[in-house]
Amino acid sequence: LIELRDIRKTYHLGEIPVHALRGVSLDIDKGEFVAVMGASGSGKSTLMNILGCLDTPSRGEYRLGGQDVARLSGDDLARIRNRRIGFVFQGFNLLARTTAAENVELPMLYGGVPPRERHRRAREALHLVGLKGREHHHPHQLSGGQQQRVAIARSLVNGAPLLLADEPTGNLDSTTSEEIMGLFRKFNDIEGITVILVTHEPEMARYAKRIITVRDGLIVGDEPVGKG
Amino acid sequence: LIELRDIRKTYHLGEIPVHALRGVSLDIDKGEFVAVMGASGSGKSTLMNILGCLDTPSRGEYRLGGQDVARLSGDDLARIRNRRIGFVFQGFNLLARTTAAENVELPMLYGGVPPRERHRRAREALHLVGLKGREHHHPHQLSGGQQQRVAIARSLVNGAPLLLADEPTGNLDSTTSEEIMGLFRKFNDIEGITVILVTHEPEMARYAKRIITVRDGLIVGDEPVGKG
Ligand SMILES: Nc1ncnc2c1ncn2[C@@H]1O[C@H](COP(=O)(O)OP(=O)(O)OP(=O)(O)O)[C@@H](O)[C@H]1O
Ligand SMILES: Nc1ncnc2c1ncn2[C@@H]1O[C@H](COP(=O)(O)OP(=O)(O)OP(=O)(O)O)[C@@H](O)[C@H]1O
Ligand SMILES: [Mg+2]
Ligand SMILES: [Mg+2]
């Protein structure tokens, strides 16, 4: 599904370039469940943004489902994202002035899903993540972990075959975190969704089937998750 | 230092009240290091906001340093906060249009610290949290964990005797988390700062000396941290 060849990403901030990715090559097959770990600032979100077509690399090749996406335009990238990729952002990225349910409906608005089906799927997704009864509340009326769960619900509704989740459990207690990870594992095992997850919690990474370790913009580890 | 008696906080959202705090009573002495744990939505941030004079309770009594603060005005609460309390918010609350250094300087602006001293302390605090070289970067140019560390640096600069940190390590890798917790422990042991920390990570809670557990708006556990 995913083929990266020597992906580099450099941010130019005044006089000093920041080399966020220094030559990443990576293959991820359809149906895999991969956890990405590494220190703060090591390049995980940068990698996720490129994988998710939210950004393009400075150099290198990226094929998604056989299609070369590294050099696509904004409109083409948006089209791919809307149909094929679900996101949980590190900062949640909820719209402050819209309700939980409306936030969850958003990807479906772009996908042309009819209102009644949109409402139904949004409600179901919010129930799945433990937020039944809170559909009409705005983000500021929800706790940090509740906002995170709205973001998770939103990632699930467009039925995308690829799910990217950047620190989805950072603000969640252990029990809720394990429920969420169980959900991701279920979507992977049963529906064959490819899941790529950033986490710095080893207990959460163990739900995945493969762990990739990033350090200073490079992949330094890539191993299957053992049974011990 | 802190005396809470039967603190209640109810949010009125349309027809349904949400009882975030249902009668919390708590004493915290000067120089303690307390971790607050509990499930998502259990009332931790609500409790922190009241402790930090960012909000007032619906009912109950709160004495901070012997002074009744439960019913103070916005200006009086702001005065207390600016001089006596450092914060790390769950969502970081950085100003997007200002640099890391300017964000860290903010509490000192309100405290009337002269520019040269402000710059010096901000720079030192950013170095302490591992962000040397990134002083002039804006929040969107920093990773999630780097933004969290700017928030932590900001909490340290006004020399407040009380530090409230709501999930300060949620976006940090283990090594960086332990460095930050070590900093908090050092400020507590050496400078006698009272630290109250929300975390859902047991490994982080062990840096504290007392653990309070919140469930459904009530305190259900209050124990010293053991040596095992
Ligand atoms: N401003 C608000 N308006 C309305 N309801 C709120 C508000 N803030 C919090 N709540 C609700 O009060 C309850 C407690 O929220 P609080 O933020 O204290 O939980 P928390 O323990 O910090 O959770 P988390 O671990 O998810 O951050 C939740 O049900 C939440 O939705
Ligand atoms: N938009 C940007 N502009 C400039 N620099 C950036 C930008 N985004 C990230 N960086 C820098 O690139 C490096 C990698 O950032 P990235 O967000 O990928 O790290 P990360 O591994 O996700 O870290 P964290 O665990 O803290 O979230 C960091 O030094 C960061 O400051
Ligand atoms: Mg990140
Ligand atoms: Mg909270």
Short mmCIF file of C-alpha atoms and ligand atoms in Angstrom, two decimals:
data_model
loop_
_atom_site.label_atom_id
_atom_site.label_comp_id
_atom_site.label_asym_id
_atom_site.label_seq_id
_atom_site.Cartn_x
_atom_site.Cartn_y
_atom_site.Cartn_z
CA LEU A 1 0.00 0.00 0.00
CA ILE A 2 2.73 2.47 1.06
CA GLU A 3 6.16 2.79 -0.52
CA LEU A 4 8.55 5.54 0.69
CA ARG A 5 12.00 5.94 -0.90
CA ASP A 6 14.55 8.24 0.65
CA ILE A 7 12.01 10.74 1.97
CA ARG A 8 13.52 13.97 3.25
CA LYS A 9 11.76 16.94 4.88
CA THR A 10 13.60 20.10 5.76
CA TYR A 11 12.02 23.14 7.39
CA HIS A 12 13.74 26.43 6.70
CA LEU A 13 13.45 28.70 9.72
CA GLY A 14 15.44 31.83 9.16
CA GLU A 15 19.08 30.83 8.80
CA ILE A 16 18.89 27.37 10.28
CA PRO A 17 17.37 24.42 8.43
CA VAL A 18 15.68 21.76 10.56
CA HIS A 19 16.12 18.34 8.99
CA ALA A 20 12.96 16.64 10.30
CA LEU A 21 13.36 13.63 7.98
CA ARG A 22 16.76 12.67 6.65
CA GLY A 23 16.15 9.81 4.23
CA VAL A 24 13.30 7.53 5.24
CA SER A 25 12.52 4.43 3.20
CA LEU A 26 9.60 2.25 4.25
CA ASP A 27 7.09 -0.26 2.92
CA ILE A 28 3.75 -0.88 4.61
CA ASP A 29 1.39 -3.49 3.22
CA LYS A 30 -2.37 -3.28 3.18
CA GLY A 31 -3.84 -4.62 6.44
CA GLU A 32 -0.76 -3.99 8.58
CA PHE A 33 -0.89 -2.44 12.06
CA VAL A 34 2.25 -0.40 12.67
CA ALA A 35 3.28 1.62 15.72
CA VAL A 36 5.83 4.44 15.29
CA MET A 37 7.84 5.40 18.35
CA GLY A 38 10.62 7.83 19.11
CA ALA A 39 11.72 10.80 21.14
CA SER A 40 10.04 14.19 21.10
CA GLY A 41 11.14 16.04 17.98
CA SER A 42 12.43 12.92 16.23
CA GLY A 43 10.19 13.33 13.15
CA LYS A 44 7.13 11.15 13.85
CA SER A 45 4.43 13.75 13.09
CA THR A 46 6.37 14.97 10.07
CA LEU A 47 6.38 11.40 8.75
CA MET A 48 2.66 11.03 9.49
CA ASN A 49 1.85 14.27 7.71
CA ILE A 50 3.61 13.03 4.59
CA LEU A 51 2.05 9.57 4.78
CA GLY A 52 -1.33 11.24 5.13
CA CYS A 53 -0.82 13.59 2.15
CA LEU A 54 -1.09 16.61 4.43
CA ASP A 55 2.33 17.73 3.36
CA THR A 56 4.81 16.87 0.67
CA PRO A 57 8.42 15.81 1.14
CA SER A 58 11.35 18.07 0.25
CA ARG A 59 12.82 15.08 -1.66
CA GLY A 60 12.11 11.44 -2.22
CA GLU A 61 9.38 9.21 -3.59
CA TYR A 62 6.03 8.24 -2.12
CA ARG A 63 3.67 5.76 -3.75
CA LEU A 64 0.27 5.24 -2.15
CA GLY A 65 -1.67 2.31 -3.62
CA GLY A 66 0.69 2.37 -6.60
CA GLN A 67 0.14 6.06 -7.29
CA ASP A 68 2.97 8.57 -7.10
CA VAL A 69 1.73 11.20 -4.61
CA ALA A 70 4.93 13.04 -3.66
CA ARG A 71 4.44 15.82 -6.08
CA LEU A 72 0.67 16.20 -6.31
CA SER A 73 -1.23 19.49 -6.05
CA GLY A 74 -3.26 20.57 -3.04
CA ASP A 75 -6.56 19.64 -4.69
CA ASP A 76 -5.37 16.19 -5.68
CA LEU A 77 -3.92 15.58 -2.21
CA ALA A 78 -7.21 16.69 -0.62
CA ARG A 79 -9.15 14.26 -2.79
CA ILE A 80 -6.95 11.35 -1.73
CA ARG A 81 -7.18 12.32 1.94
CA ASN A 82 -10.94 12.66 1.95
CA ARG A 83 -11.58 9.23 0.52
CA ARG A 84 -8.77 7.10 1.62
CA ILE A 85 -7.35 8.30 4.92
CA GLY A 86 -8.78 8.77 8.41
CA PHE A 87 -6.80 10.95 10.86
CA VAL A 88 -6.40 11.43 14.54
CA PHE A 89 -4.20 14.50 14.96
CA GLN A 90 -1.86 15.08 17.84
CA GLY A 91 -3.68 18.32 18.70
CA PHE A 92 -7.17 16.92 17.93
CA ASN A 93 -7.94 19.73 15.37
CA LEU A 94 -11.59 20.00 16.34
CA LEU A 95 -13.61 22.96 15.14
CA ALA A 96 -14.31 24.97 18.30
CA ARG A 97 -17.63 26.41 17.14
CA THR A 98 -19.20 23.14 16.09
CA THR A 99 -20.66 20.36 18.22
CA ALA A 100 -19.06 16.95 18.79
CA ALA A 101 -21.48 15.39 16.29
CA GLU A 102 -20.83 18.05 13.65
CA ASN A 103 -17.08 17.61 14.07
CA VAL A 104 -17.47 13.88 13.51
CA GLU A 105 -19.69 14.48 10.43
CA LEU A 106 -17.14 16.70 8.74
CA PRO A 107 -15.25 14.08 6.69
CA MET A 108 -18.58 12.81 5.41
CA LEU A 109 -19.65 16.31 4.34
CA TYR A 110 -16.66 16.39 2.02
CA GLY A 111 -17.48 12.88 0.85
CA GLY A 112 -21.04 13.77 -0.19
CA VAL A 113 -22.78 11.44 2.28
CA PRO A 114 -26.49 12.34 2.69
CA PRO A 115 -27.52 14.11 5.96
CA ARG A 116 -29.46 11.26 7.48
CA GLU A 117 -26.66 8.74 6.95
CA ARG A 118 -24.13 11.33 8.20
CA HIS A 119 -26.04 11.85 11.46
CA ARG A 120 -26.42 8.12 11.98
CA ARG A 121 -22.77 7.29 11.47
CA ALA A 122 -21.63 10.20 13.62
CA ARG A 123 -23.88 9.13 16.45
CA GLU A 124 -22.68 5.52 16.23
CA ALA A 125 -19.03 6.53 16.18
CA LEU A 126 -19.49 8.76 19.26
CA HIS A 127 -21.20 5.90 21.11
CA LEU A 128 -18.35 3.58 20.14
CA VAL A 129 -15.83 5.85 21.85
CA GLY A 130 -17.94 6.26 25.00
CA LEU A 131 -19.51 9.66 24.34
CA LYS A 132 -23.21 8.81 24.17
CA GLY A 133 -25.17 11.83 25.47
CA ARG A 134 -22.47 14.37 24.64
CA GLU A 135 -23.18 14.74 20.87
CA HIS A 136 -24.39 18.33 21.14
CA HIS A 137 -21.56 19.62 23.32
CA HIS A 138 -18.87 21.88 21.93
CA PRO A 139 -15.18 21.08 22.40
CA HIS A 140 -14.76 23.57 25.27
CA GLN A 141 -17.50 21.76 27.14
CA LEU A 142 -15.64 18.50 27.01
CA SER A 143 -12.65 17.26 28.95
CA GLY A 144 -9.27 16.80 27.20
CA GLY A 145 -9.75 13.06 26.88
CA GLN A 146 -13.34 13.53 25.64
CA GLN A 147 -12.10 15.87 22.90
CA GLN A 148 -9.53 13.29 21.93
CA ARG A 149 -12.26 10.71 21.62
CA VAL A 150 -14.30 13.00 19.35
CA ALA A 151 -11.22 13.17 17.12
CA ILE A 152 -10.99 9.38 17.14
CA ALA A 153 -14.68 9.05 16.24
CA ARG A 154 -14.15 11.47 13.34
CA SER A 155 -11.31 9.33 11.98
CA LEU A 156 -13.56 6.30 11.79
CA VAL A 157 -16.58 7.60 9.87
CA ASN A 158 -15.46 7.94 6.28
CA GLY A 159 -14.69 4.21 6.06
CA ALA A 160 -11.19 4.97 4.88
CA PRO A 161 -8.87 1.98 4.30
CA LEU A 162 -5.92 3.77 5.96
CA LEU A 163 -6.02 5.17 9.50
CA LEU A 164 -3.29 7.44 10.82
CA ALA A 165 -3.42 8.16 14.54
CA ASP A 166 -0.83 10.55 16.04
CA GLU A 167 -0.69 10.05 19.84
CA PRO A 168 -4.39 9.08 20.07
CA THR A 169 -4.20 8.15 23.76
CA GLY A 170 -1.96 10.91 25.12
CA ASN A 171 -4.78 12.40 27.20
CA LEU A 172 -6.63 9.24 28.07
CA ASP A 173 -6.55 7.15 31.21
CA SER A 174 -5.39 3.52 30.93
CA THR A 175 -8.82 1.95 30.77
CA THR A 176 -10.09 4.31 28.08
CA SER A 177 -6.79 3.99 26.19
CA GLU A 178 -7.11 0.22 26.09
CA GLU A 179 -10.68 0.46 24.86
CA ILE A 180 -9.58 2.75 22.05
CA MET A 181 -6.66 0.53 21.11
CA GLY A 182 -8.99 -2.45 21.16
CA LEU A 183 -11.18 -0.58 18.66
CA PHE A 184 -8.25 0.08 16.34
CA ARG A 185 -7.18 -3.56 16.60
CA LYS A 186 -10.71 -4.69 15.79
CA PHE A 187 -10.87 -2.44 12.72
CA ASN A 188 -7.54 -3.89 11.63
CA ASP A 189 -8.30 -7.55 12.30
CA ILE A 190 -11.88 -7.62 11.06
CA GLU A 191 -12.19 -4.93 8.43
CA GLY A 192 -8.61 -5.02 7.18
CA ILE A 193 -7.98 -1.33 7.73
CA THR A 194 -4.29 -0.41 7.64
CA VAL A 195 -3.44 1.35 10.90
CA ILE A 196 -0.35 3.49 11.56
CA LEU A 197 -0.15 4.78 15.08
CA VAL A 198 2.29 7.12 16.81
CA THR A 199 2.61 6.51 20.52
CA HIS A 200 5.27 6.81 23.14
CA GLU A 201 3.54 4.33 25.44
CA PRO A 202 4.98 0.80 25.07
CA GLU A 203 1.72 -0.70 26.42
CA MET A 204 -0.18 0.91 23.58
CA ALA A 205 2.42 -0.02 20.95
CA ARG A 206 1.87 -3.69 21.81
CA TYR A 207 -1.56 -3.61 20.24
CA ALA A 208 0.24 -3.16 16.93
CA LYS A 209 1.90 -5.96 14.98
CA ARG A 210 5.08 -4.08 13.96
CA ILE A 211 7.04 -1.31 15.66
CA ILE A 212 9.11 1.28 13.78
CA THR A 213 11.50 3.45 15.79
CA VAL A 214 12.46 6.94 14.58
CA ARG A 215 15.44 8.92 15.85
CA ASP A 216 16.66 12.29 14.51
CA GLY A 217 14.74 11.97 11.24
CA LEU A 218 15.78 8.41 10.44
CA ILE A 219 14.29 4.97 10.98
CA VAL A 220 16.56 3.12 13.40
CA GLY A 221 14.32 0.14 14.24
CA ASP A 222 11.68 -1.96 12.44
CA GLU A 223 10.52 -5.13 14.19
CA PRO A 224 7.46 -7.30 14.54
CA VAL A 225 5.76 -7.19 17.95
CA GLY A 226 6.70 -10.31 19.90
CA LYS A 227 4.35 -12.47 21.89
CA GLY A 228 6.24 -11.95 25.18
CA LEU B 1 -1.61 25.93 52.04
CA ILE B 2 -4.80 24.56 50.42
CA GLU B 3 -8.06 23.82 52.21
CA LEU B 4 -11.09 22.67 50.21
CA ARG B 5 -14.43 21.95 51.95
CA ASP B 6 -17.25 20.25 50.08
CA ILE B 7 -16.40 21.77 46.72
CA ARG B 8 -19.03 21.24 44.03
CA LYS B 9 -18.94 22.27 40.37
CA THR B 10 -21.92 21.83 38.10
CA TYR B 11 -22.02 22.78 34.42
CA HIS B 12 -25.41 23.55 33.01
CA LEU B 13 -25.60 22.46 29.40
CA GLY B 14 -29.10 22.90 28.07
CA GLU B 15 -31.39 20.71 30.16
CA ILE B 16 -28.80 18.40 31.61
CA PRO B 17 -26.49 19.42 34.44
CA VAL B 18 -23.04 17.84 34.48
CA HIS B 19 -21.83 17.38 38.06
CA ALA B 20 -18.08 17.60 37.49
CA LEU B 21 -17.31 17.85 41.23
CA ARG B 22 -19.73 16.44 43.77
CA GLY B 23 -18.30 17.39 47.17
CA VAL B 24 -14.52 17.44 47.29
CA SER B 25 -12.73 18.13 50.58
CA LEU B 26 -8.94 18.22 50.58
CA ASP B 27 -5.97 19.66 52.50
CA ILE B 28 -2.58 20.14 50.85
CA ASP B 29 0.32 21.47 52.91
CA LYS B 30 3.04 23.76 51.65
CA GLY B 31 5.90 21.76 50.09
CA GLU B 32 3.83 18.69 49.21
CA PHE B 33 4.06 16.91 45.86
CA VAL B 34 0.67 15.45 44.94
CA ALA B 35 -0.39 13.45 41.86
CA VAL B 36 -4.08 13.40 40.87
CA MET B 37 -5.26 10.41 38.85
CA GLY B 38 -8.56 9.22 37.48
CA ALA B 39 -10.53 8.30 34.38
CA SER B 40 -11.23 10.67 31.49
CA GLY B 41 -14.07 12.97 32.47
CA SER B 42 -13.75 12.22 36.21
CA GLY B 43 -13.22 15.86 37.23
CA LYS B 44 -9.41 16.31 37.40
CA SER B 45 -9.10 19.43 35.22
CA THR B 46 -12.17 20.93 36.84
CA LEU B 47 -10.50 20.47 40.25
CA MET B 48 -7.24 21.95 38.93
CA ASN B 49 -9.03 24.98 37.51
CA ILE B 50 -10.59 25.69 40.91
CA LEU B 51 -7.32 25.10 42.77
CA GLY B 52 -5.64 27.47 40.38
CA CYS B 53 -8.27 30.21 40.74
CA LEU B 54 -9.13 29.95 37.06
CA ASP B 55 -12.71 29.16 37.94
CA THR B 56 -14.89 29.30 41.03
CA PRO B 57 -16.85 26.43 42.56
CA SER B 58 -20.65 26.25 42.38
CA ARG B 59 -20.57 25.60 46.15
CA GLY B 60 -18.09 24.99 48.91
CA GLU B 61 -15.14 26.69 50.54
CA TYR B 62 -11.62 27.21 49.32
CA ARG B 63 -8.85 28.75 51.41
CA LEU B 64 -5.51 29.36 49.74
CA GLY B 65 -2.76 30.40 52.17
CA GLY B 66 -5.49 31.16 54.73
CA GLN B 67 -7.40 33.43 52.39
CA ASP B 68 -10.98 32.62 51.31
CA VAL B 69 -10.82 32.60 47.49
CA ALA B 70 -14.02 30.81 46.53
CA ARG B 71 -15.99 33.92 45.92
CA LEU B 72 -13.44 36.41 44.69
CA SER B 73 -13.83 38.59 41.60
CA GLY B 74 -12.04 38.04 38.30
CA ASP B 75 -9.47 40.79 39.02
CA ASP B 76 -8.68 39.45 42.48
CA LEU B 77 -8.38 35.89 41.17
CA ALA B 78 -6.06 37.09 38.37
CA ARG B 79 -3.83 38.83 40.92
CA ILE B 80 -3.49 35.64 42.96
CA ARG B 81 -2.77 33.55 39.88
CA ASN B 82 -0.12 35.86 38.50
CA ARG B 83 1.92 35.92 41.68
CA ARG B 84 1.36 32.65 43.32
CA ILE B 85 0.58 29.95 40.80
CA GLY B 86 2.42 28.49 37.79
CA PHE B 87 0.38 26.44 35.30
CA VAL B 88 0.89 23.76 32.73
CA PHE B 89 -2.45 23.41 30.94
CA GLN B 90 -3.73 20.22 29.37
CA GLY B 91 -3.93 21.91 25.97
CA PHE B 92 -0.73 23.95 26.44
CA ASN B 93 -2.53 27.33 25.84
CA LEU B 94 0.36 28.87 23.93
CA LEU B 95 -0.18 32.04 21.96
CA ALA B 96 0.11 31.00 18.31
CA ARG B 97 1.45 34.32 17.05
CA THR B 98 4.24 34.70 19.57
CA THR B 99 7.59 32.93 19.78
CA ALA B 100 8.52 30.27 22.33
CA ALA B 101 10.51 32.85 24.31
CA GLU B 102 7.70 35.40 24.28
CA ASN B 103 5.24 32.74 25.43
CA VAL B 104 7.53 31.90 28.34
CA GLU B 105 7.95 35.62 29.21
CA LEU B 106 4.22 36.22 29.45
CA PRO B 107 3.70 35.56 33.18
CA MET B 108 6.59 37.90 33.90
CA LEU B 109 5.04 40.66 31.77
CA TYR B 110 2.04 40.62 34.08
CA GLY B 111 4.34 40.55 37.08
CA GLY B 112 6.21 43.71 36.04
CA VAL B 113 9.61 42.05 35.61
CA PRO B 114 12.00 44.29 33.64
CA PRO B 115 12.74 43.24 29.98
CA ARG B 116 16.34 42.17 30.46
CA GLU B 117 15.51 39.91 33.41
CA ARG B 118 12.48 38.57 31.54
CA HIS B 119 14.58 37.57 28.54
CA ARG B 120 17.21 35.95 30.76
CA ARG B 121 14.77 33.86 32.76
CA ALA B 122 12.84 32.80 29.65
CA ARG B 123 16.02 31.66 27.97
CA GLU B 124 17.15 29.72 31.02
CA ALA B 125 13.78 28.02 31.42
CA LEU B 126 13.74 26.96 27.74
CA HIS B 127 17.26 25.54 28.11
CA LEU B 128 16.17 23.64 31.23
CA VAL B 129 13.45 21.85 29.25
CA GLY B 130 15.75 21.00 26.35
CA LEU B 131 14.75 23.72 23.87
CA LYS B 132 17.98 25.65 23.47
CA GLY B 133 18.12 27.05 19.93
CA ARG B 134 14.35 27.08 19.43
CA GLU B 135 13.55 30.32 21.34
CA HIS B 136 12.47 32.22 18.25
CA HIS B 137 10.20 29.54 16.82
CA HIS B 138 6.44 29.85 16.88
CA PRO B 139 4.26 27.04 18.25
CA HIS B 140 3.36 25.75 14.76
CA GLN B 141 7.04 25.30 14.06
CA LEU B 142 7.48 23.03 17.03
CA SER B 143 6.50 19.42 17.56
CA GLY B 144 3.69 18.53 20.00
CA GLY B 145 6.12 17.58 22.72
CA GLN B 146 8.21 20.71 22.12
CA GLN B 147 5.11 22.87 22.57
CA GLN B 148 4.36 21.05 25.79
CA ARG B 149 7.85 21.84 27.02
CA VAL B 150 7.39 25.56 26.21
CA ALA B 151 4.27 25.40 28.42
CA ILE B 152 6.32 23.77 31.18
CA ALA B 153 9.04 26.42 30.88
CA ARG B 154 6.40 29.13 31.15
CA SER B 155 5.08 27.61 34.39
CA LEU B 156 8.48 27.87 36.02
CA VAL B 157 9.44 31.50 35.38
CA ASN B 158 7.33 33.56 37.78
CA GLY B 159 8.83 31.80 40.78
CA ALA B 160 5.41 30.88 42.05
CA PRO B 161 5.23 28.80 45.25
CA LEU B 162 2.45 26.60 43.78
CA LEU B 163 2.75 24.69 40.50
CA LEU B 164 -0.25 23.05 38.87
CA ALA B 165 0.53 20.75 35.95
CA ASP B 166 -2.38 19.12 34.06
CA GLU B 167 -1.06 16.13 32.07
CA PRO B 168 2.38 17.73 31.49
CA THR B 169 3.85 14.62 29.88
CA GLY B 170 0.96 13.42 27.71
CA ASN B 171 2.84 14.19 24.49
CA LEU B 172 6.35 13.40 25.64
CA ASP B 173 8.45 10.28 25.16
CA SER B 174 9.59 8.38 28.25
CA THR B 175 13.05 9.88 28.47
CA THR B 176 11.85 13.47 28.12
CA SER B 177 8.96 12.77 30.53
CA GLU B 178 11.36 11.55 33.20
CA GLU B 179 13.58 14.59 32.74
CA ILE B 180 10.57 16.87 33.21
CA MET B 181 9.37 14.96 36.26
CA GLY B 182 12.87 15.11 37.68
CA LEU B 183 12.73 18.89 37.27
CA PHE B 184 9.43 19.11 39.14
CA ARG B 185 10.81 16.89 41.89
CA LYS B 186 13.91 19.04 42.15
CA PHE B 187 11.82 22.24 42.45
CA ASN B 188 9.80 20.52 45.16
CA ASP B 189 12.71 19.03 47.13
CA ILE B 190 15.11 21.96 46.90
CA GLU B 191 12.99 25.09 46.55
CA GLY B 192 9.96 23.84 48.47
CA ILE B 193 7.50 24.54 45.69
CA THR B 194 4.15 22.82 46.19
CA VAL B 195 3.44 20.69 43.11
CA ILE B 196 0.05 19.27 42.09
CA LEU B 197 0.19 17.15 38.99
CA VAL B 198 -2.51 15.42 36.95
CA THR B 199 -1.30 12.33 35.14
CA HIS B 200 -2.73 9.05 34.04
CA GLU B 201 0.72 7.45 33.83
CA PRO B 202 1.57 5.49 37.01
CA GLU B 203 5.30 5.82 36.28
CA MET B 204 4.99 9.60 36.34
CA ALA B 205 2.76 9.59 39.45
CA ARG B 206 5.57 7.84 41.37
CA TYR B 207 7.68 10.98 41.27
CA ALA B 208 5.05 12.49 43.60
CA LYS B 209 4.86 11.83 47.33
CA ARG B 210 1.06 11.43 47.59
CA ILE B 211 -1.54 10.16 45.12
CA ILE B 212 -5.17 11.33 45.07
CA THR B 213 -7.67 9.37 42.96
CA VAL B 214 -10.77 11.05 41.53
CA ARG B 215 -13.82 9.18 40.21
CA ASP B 216 -17.08 10.75 39.01
CA GLY B 217 -16.40 14.05 40.75
CA LEU B 218 -15.38 12.64 44.12
CA ILE B 219 -12.07 11.77 45.77
CA VAL B 220 -11.99 7.99 46.23
CA GLY B 221 -8.34 7.52 47.17
CA ASP B 222 -5.64 9.51 49.03
CA GLU B 223 -2.39 7.70 49.83
CA PRO B 224 1.29 8.37 50.22
CA VAL B 225 3.53 6.97 47.47
CA GLY B 226 5.21 3.82 48.72
CA LYS B 227 8.85 2.88 48.27
CA GLY B 228 8.14 -0.28 46.30
N1 LIG C 1 -16.46 24.08 30.50
C1 LIG C 1 -17.22 23.00 30.64
N2 LIG C 1 -18.49 23.05 30.33
C2 LIG C 1 -19.26 21.97 30.46
N3 LIG C 1 -18.87 20.78 30.89
C3 LIG C 1 -17.58 20.65 31.21
C4 LIG C 1 -16.70 21.74 31.11
N4 LIG C 1 -15.47 21.32 31.51
C5 LIG C 1 -15.60 20.04 31.82
N5 LIG C 1 -16.87 19.62 31.66
C6 LIG C 1 -17.41 18.29 31.92
O1 LIG C 1 -17.18 18.01 33.31
C7 LIG C 1 -16.71 16.64 33.45
C8 LIG C 1 -15.34 16.65 34.08
O2 LIG C 1 -14.43 17.28 33.18
P1 LIG C 1 -12.88 17.41 33.49
O3 LIG C 1 -12.29 18.23 32.38
O4 LIG C 1 -12.68 17.89 34.88
O5 LIG C 1 -12.41 15.90 33.40
P2 LIG C 1 -10.93 15.28 33.43
O6 LIG C 1 -10.88 14.36 34.61
O7 LIG C 1 -9.91 16.35 33.38
O8 LIG C 1 -10.87 14.41 32.11
P3 LIG C 1 -9.65 14.12 31.09
O9 LIG C 1 -8.82 13.07 31.75
O10 LIG C 1 -10.39 13.62 29.90
O11 LIG C 1 -8.94 15.39 30.85
C9 LIG C 1 -16.73 16.03 32.05
O12 LIG C 1 -17.89 15.32 31.86
C10 LIG C 1 -16.67 17.22 31.15
O13 LIG C 1 -17.29 16.98 29.92
N1 LIG C 2 5.90 23.25 10.61
C1 LIG C 2 7.15 23.16 11.05
N2 LIG C 2 8.00 24.15 10.84
C2 LIG C 2 9.25 24.07 11.30
N3 LIG C 2 9.75 23.07 12.00
C3 LIG C 2 8.97 22.03 12.26
C4 LIG C 2 7.62 22.01 11.81
N4 LIG C 2 7.06 20.86 12.23
C5 LIG C 2 8.01 20.21 12.90
N5 LIG C 2 9.15 20.90 12.91
C6 LIG C 2 10.41 20.50 13.54
O1 LIG C 2 10.81 19.27 12.95
C7 LIG C 2 11.29 18.36 13.96
C8 LIG C 2 10.42 17.11 13.97
O2 LIG C 2 9.12 17.47 14.36
P1 LIG C 2 7.97 16.40 14.51
O3 LIG C 2 6.70 17.18 14.82
O4 LIG C 2 7.94 15.50 13.35
O5 LIG C 2 8.43 15.59 15.81
P2 LIG C 2 7.69 14.47 16.65
O6 LIG C 2 8.54 13.27 16.59
O7 LIG C 2 6.28 14.35 16.24
O8 LIG C 2 7.76 15.04 18.13
P3 LIG C 2 6.71 14.95 19.34
O9 LIG C 2 6.85 13.59 19.94
O10 LIG C 2 7.19 16.02 20.28
O11 LIG C 2 5.35 15.22 18.83
C9 LIG C 2 11.24 19.12 15.28
O12 LIG C 2 12.49 19.66 15.57
C10 LIG C 2 10.24 20.22 15.02
O13 LIG C 2 10.48 21.34 15.78
MG MG C 3 4.45 14.69 17.12
MG MG C 4 -8.46 16.91 32.00
#
